[in-house]
Amino acid sequence: MSEGKEMSFWGHIGELRAHMVRSLIAIVICAIIVGFNVNWIMDHIFFGPTRNDFYTFRVVNHFSRELLGHDSITLPGHFAVQQKKLFEQFNVMMAVSIFGGIVAAFPYLVWELWRFISPALHPKERKNSVFLINFVWILFAIGIMCGYFLILPFAINFGLLFKVSDSITQLFDLSDYTTLFMQIVLGMGLVFLFPIVVYFTTSIGILTPAFMRKYRRHAIVLIMVVAAIITPADVLSMMMAAIPLLLLYEFSIMMSAYTYKKVEKRKLEEEKSRL
């Protein structure tokens, strides 16, 4: 939108479409880059949490050896993944490319969103929104890393070690593993955007820190439900997801309190200016 210029409804729609087209182009470019490097990405990133030398397992086993004298996590030497459908590998390659494209382009997507809404903001709000826009993609990145390094490895570990009979041969479907990967990693990335929702709802007067404190117990129950949805529903993975979400909720309360004070201060200044 052009600053200082009144635009019609269809003008806004046209401007929004331009931002969306540029965002889509950014995702496509990043997805193509990921697609050209998909073999390395699949071997080192996608299937990384299925190997004993994964960073999370190395850290856990390091402390386990210091405290207990032995490794706590030892995965099978071979993670047997099978392809059941003819074009399954191609479909997974496309899914991983698109997912990687969205993650890689996310800072640019947020910047395009800010470019669309910033002309409608006051100069002071625009200055403050620069920090907020950077905060959005940083939170998303933290959520992605939390899902990848903290939750996914333990979910895989539980799935590999849990047995009801030694006579069962473990063969894992490629599509099922892909779904698990996307569900946990992308799910955590999206959930970590919750403080941004809190910021905006507090700014417009819908939410207050007092409300969030009052219904903290209800929020804990909801967080456990969300953790169960994101993870494969085993207790260990669910708790590993719930802990950072609980910390995120407490952080959101502090953000709501900070925003609420700013809103109240602004209202007081506006009332004084009218007198």
mmCIF file of N, CA, C and O in Angstrom, residues 38-83:
data_model
loop_
_atom_site.group_PDB
_atom_site.id
_atom_site.type_symbol
_atom_site.label_atom_id
_atom_site.label_comp_id
_atom_site.label_asym_id
_atom_site.label_seq_id
_atom_site.Cartn_x
_atom_site.Cartn_y
_atom_site.Cartn_z
ATOM 1 N N VAL A 38 17.760 -32.538 -2.204
ATOM 2 C CA VAL A 38 16.899 -33.394 -1.399
ATOM 3 C C VAL A 38 17.610 -34.656 -0.915
ATOM 4 O O VAL A 38 17.320 -35.156 0.173
ATOM 5 N N ASN A 39 18.558 -35.198 -1.701
ATOM 6 C CA ASN A 39 19.261 -36.414 -1.267
ATOM 7 C C ASN A 39 20.050 -36.169 0.018
ATOM 8 O O ASN A 39 19.990 -36.965 0.966
ATOM 9 N N TRP A 40 20.798 -35.062 0.037
ATOM 10 C CA TRP A 40 21.567 -34.732 1.251
ATOM 11 C C TRP A 40 20.637 -34.417 2.418
ATOM 12 O O TRP A 40 20.880 -34.832 3.555
ATOM 13 N N ILE A 41 19.556 -33.679 2.136
ATOM 14 C CA ILE A 41 18.612 -33.297 3.186
ATOM 15 C C ILE A 41 17.931 -34.530 3.777
ATOM 16 O O ILE A 41 17.773 -34.640 5.002
ATOM 17 N N MET A 42 17.540 -35.473 2.936
ATOM 18 C CA MET A 42 16.894 -36.693 3.430
ATOM 19 C C MET A 42 17.842 -37.504 4.296
ATOM 20 O O MET A 42 17.454 -38.000 5.363
ATOM 21 N N ASP A 43 19.090 -37.643 3.863
ATOM 22 C CA ASP A 43 20.052 -38.480 4.599
ATOM 23 C C ASP A 43 20.510 -37.844 5.903
ATOM 24 O O ASP A 43 20.638 -38.533 6.919
ATOM 25 N N HIS A 44 20.744 -36.526 5.891
ATOM 26 C CA HIS A 44 21.354 -35.883 7.048
ATOM 27 C C HIS A 44 20.369 -35.154 7.959
ATOM 28 O O HIS A 44 20.652 -34.997 9.154
ATOM 29 N N ILE A 45 19.265 -34.674 7.422
ATOM 30 C CA ILE A 45 18.303 -33.916 8.241
ATOM 31 C C ILE A 45 17.033 -34.725 8.485
ATOM 32 O O ILE A 45 16.633 -34.935 9.630
ATOM 33 N N PHE A 46 16.415 -35.189 7.398
ATOM 34 C CA PHE A 46 15.125 -35.868 7.526
ATOM 35 C C PHE A 46 15.237 -37.144 8.352
ATOM 36 O O PHE A 46 14.422 -37.388 9.261
ATOM 37 N N PHE A 47 16.227 -37.976 8.053
ATOM 38 C CA PHE A 47 16.407 -39.220 8.798
ATOM 39 C C PHE A 47 17.453 -39.100 9.903
ATOM 40 O O PHE A 47 17.804 -40.105 10.523
ATOM 41 N N GLY A 48 17.939 -37.886 10.154
ATOM 42 C CA GLY A 48 18.928 -37.680 11.212
ATOM 43 C C GLY A 48 18.488 -38.189 12.571
ATOM 44 O O GLY A 48 19.254 -38.874 13.277
ATOM 45 N N PRO A 49 17.249 -37.909 13.012
ATOM 46 C CA PRO A 49 16.811 -38.358 14.349
ATOM 47 C C PRO A 49 16.634 -39.857 14.484
ATOM 48 O O PRO A 49 16.285 -40.337 15.574
ATOM 49 N N THR A 50 16.850 -40.629 13.419
ATOM 50 C CA THR A 50 16.723 -42.092 13.498
ATOM 51 C C THR A 50 18.065 -42.762 13.753
ATOM 52 O O THR A 50 18.126 -43.996 13.822
ATOM 53 N N ARG A 51 19.144 -41.966 13.896
ATOM 54 C CA ARG A 51 20.474 -42.545 14.065
ATOM 55 C C ARG A 51 21.051 -42.227 15.440
ATOM 56 O O ARG A 51 20.735 -41.198 16.042
ATOM 57 N N ASN A 52 21.923 -43.106 15.906
ATOM 58 C CA ASN A 52 22.516 -42.947 17.237
ATOM 59 C C ASN A 52 23.423 -41.737 17.344
ATOM 60 O O ASN A 52 23.653 -41.230 18.441
ATOM 61 N N ASP A 53 23.990 -41.277 16.215
ATOM 62 C CA ASP A 53 24.901 -40.140 16.254
ATOM 63 C C ASP A 53 24.174 -38.802 16.139
ATOM 64 O O ASP A 53 24.815 -37.768 15.964
ATOM 65 N N PHE A 54 22.833 -38.810 16.243
ATOM 66 C CA PHE A 54 22.083 -37.557 16.204
ATOM 67 C C PHE A 54 22.466 -36.711 17.414
ATOM 68 O O PHE A 54 22.730 -37.217 18.502
ATOM 69 N N TYR A 55 22.489 -35.389 17.217
ATOM 70 C CA TYR A 55 23.006 -34.473 18.236
ATOM 71 C C TYR A 55 22.299 -34.662 19.580
ATOM 72 O O TYR A 55 22.952 -34.709 20.635
ATOM 73 N N THR A 56 20.981 -34.774 19.582
ATOM 74 C CA THR A 56 20.226 -34.910 20.835
ATOM 75 C C THR A 56 20.638 -36.165 21.578
ATOM 76 O O THR A 56 20.839 -36.141 22.809
ATOM 77 N N PHE A 57 20.773 -37.282 20.863
ATOM 78 C CA PHE A 57 21.156 -38.536 21.508
ATOM 79 C C PHE A 57 22.581 -38.464 22.050
ATOM 80 O O PHE A 57 22.883 -39.036 23.106
ATOM 81 N N ARG A 58 23.477 -37.792 21.321
ATOM 82 C CA ARG A 58 24.854 -37.656 21.799
ATOM 83 C C ARG A 58 24.899 -36.878 23.110
ATOM 84 O O ARG A 58 25.650 -37.231 24.033
ATOM 85 N N VAL A 59 24.108 -35.794 23.190
ATOM 86 C CA VAL A 59 24.082 -34.988 24.409
ATOM 87 C C VAL A 59 23.513 -35.798 25.575
ATOM 88 O O VAL A 59 24.080 -35.816 26.678
ATOM 89 N N VAL A 60 22.389 -36.481 25.348
ATOM 90 C CA VAL A 60 21.766 -37.282 26.413
ATOM 91 C C VAL A 60 22.711 -38.384 26.878
ATOM 92 O O VAL A 60 22.882 -38.602 28.087
ATOM 93 N N ASN A 61 23.349 -39.071 25.943
ATOM 94 C CA ASN A 61 24.252 -40.168 26.309
ATOM 95 C C ASN A 61 25.513 -39.662 26.994
ATOM 96 O O ASN A 61 26.085 -40.359 27.838
ATOM 97 N N HIS A 62 25.949 -38.449 26.647
ATOM 98 C CA HIS A 62 27.111 -37.872 27.323
ATOM 99 C C HIS A 62 26.834 -37.693 28.813
ATOM 100 O O HIS A 62 27.641 -38.123 29.662
ATOM 101 N N PHE A 63 25.721 -37.079 29.123
ATOM 102 C CA PHE A 63 25.368 -36.886 30.538
ATOM 103 C C PHE A 63 25.016 -38.212 31.206
ATOM 104 O O PHE A 63 25.266 -38.388 32.405
ATOM 105 N N SER A 64 24.452 -39.133 30.451
ATOM 106 C CA SER A 64 24.125 -40.441 31.006
ATOM 107 C C SER A 64 25.387 -41.199 31.398
ATOM 108 O O SER A 64 25.438 -41.845 32.453
ATOM 109 N N ARG A 65 26.416 -41.112 30.566
ATOM 110 C CA ARG A 65 27.685 -41.778 30.901
ATOM 111 C C ARG A 65 28.336 -41.137 32.121
ATOM 112 O O ARG A 65 28.952 -41.823 32.942
ATOM 113 N N GLU A 66 28.213 -39.811 32.237
ATOM 114 C CA GLU A 66 28.793 -39.123 33.392
ATOM 115 C C GLU A 66 28.095 -39.514 34.695
ATOM 116 O O GLU A 66 28.737 -39.656 35.740
ATOM 117 N N LEU A 67 26.760 -39.673 34.633
ATOM 118 C CA LEU A 67 25.987 -39.936 35.848
ATOM 119 C C LEU A 67 25.783 -41.422 36.121
ATOM 120 O O LEU A 67 25.852 -41.860 37.279
ATOM 121 N N LEU A 68 25.519 -42.203 35.043
ATOM 122 C CA LEU A 68 25.155 -43.607 35.222
ATOM 123 C C LEU A 68 26.237 -44.575 34.760
ATOM 124 O O LEU A 68 26.188 -45.764 35.098
ATOM 125 N N GLY A 69 27.158 -44.083 33.955
ATOM 126 C CA GLY A 69 28.236 -44.939 33.475
ATOM 127 C C GLY A 69 27.911 -45.698 32.206
ATOM 128 O O GLY A 69 28.709 -46.527 31.763
ATOM 129 N N HIS A 70 26.750 -45.445 31.603
ATOM 130 C CA HIS A 70 26.389 -46.126 30.354
ATOM 131 C C HIS A 70 25.434 -45.239 29.552
ATOM 132 O O HIS A 70 24.871 -44.274 30.080
ATOM 133 N N ASP A 71 25.261 -45.601 28.271
ATOM 134 C CA ASP A 71 24.348 -44.840 27.412
ATOM 135 C C ASP A 71 22.891 -45.141 27.772
ATOM 136 O O ASP A 71 22.537 -46.291 28.034
ATOM 137 N N SER A 72 22.069 -44.095 27.765
ATOM 138 C CA SER A 72 20.641 -44.280 28.043
ATOM 139 C C SER A 72 19.849 -44.566 26.785
ATOM 140 O O SER A 72 18.791 -45.198 26.846
ATOM 141 N N ILE A 73 20.343 -44.096 25.639
ATOM 142 C CA ILE A 73 19.611 -44.257 24.379
ATOM 143 C C ILE A 73 20.496 -44.976 23.368
ATOM 144 O O ILE A 73 21.591 -44.517 23.047
ATOM 145 N N THR A 74 20.026 -46.102 22.905
ATOM 146 C CA THR A 74 20.722 -46.839 21.856
ATOM 147 C C THR A 74 19.690 -47.325 20.854
ATOM 148 O O THR A 74 18.890 -48.225 21.147
ATOM 149 N N LEU A 75 19.691 -46.715 19.684
ATOM 150 C CA LEU A 75 18.737 -47.083 18.644
ATOM 151 C C LEU A 75 19.261 -48.263 17.842
ATOM 152 O O LEU A 75 20.470 -48.531 17.824
ATOM 153 N N PRO A 76 18.360 -48.988 17.180
ATOM 154 C CA PRO A 76 18.817 -50.063 16.281
ATOM 155 C C PRO A 76 19.749 -49.515 15.218
ATOM 156 O O PRO A 76 19.654 -48.352 14.814
ATOM 157 N N GLY A 77 20.672 -50.360 14.779
ATOM 158 C CA GLY A 77 21.672 -49.910 13.816
ATOM 159 C C GLY A 77 21.085 -49.499 12.478
ATOM 160 O O GLY A 77 21.638 -48.652 11.783
ATOM 161 N N HIS A 78 19.949 -50.091 12.121
ATOM 162 C CA HIS A 78 19.355 -49.786 10.812
ATOM 163 C C HIS A 78 17.882 -49.437 10.993
ATOM 164 O O HIS A 78 17.118 -50.205 11.580
ATOM 165 N N PHE A 79 17.501 -48.270 10.495
ATOM 166 C CA PHE A 79 16.109 -47.830 10.525
ATOM 167 C C PHE A 79 15.487 -48.229 9.199
ATOM 168 O O PHE A 79 15.676 -47.571 8.179
ATOM 169 N N ALA A 80 14.744 -49.342 9.210
ATOM 170 C CA ALA A 80 14.238 -49.920 7.970
ATOM 171 C C ALA A 80 12.973 -49.204 7.516
ATOM 172 O O ALA A 80 11.908 -49.349 8.112
ATOM 173 N N VAL A 81 13.116 -48.405 6.452
ATOM 174 C CA VAL A 81 11.984 -47.673 5.888
ATOM 175 C C VAL A 81 11.599 -48.320 4.569
ATOM 176 O O VAL A 81 12.453 -48.581 3.715
ATOM 177 N N GLN A 82 10.310 -48.606 4.414
ATOM 178 C CA GLN A 82 9.851 -49.259 3.196
ATOM 179 C C GLN A 82 8.931 -48.353 2.389
ATOM 180 O O GLN A 82 8.248 -47.491 2.935
ATOM 181 N N GLN A 83 8.953 -48.552 1.092
ATOM 182 C CA GLN A 83 8.075 -47.838 0.176
ATOM 183 C C GLN A 83 6.974 -48.793 -0.271
ATOM 184 O O GLN A 83 7.229 -49.840 -0.848
#
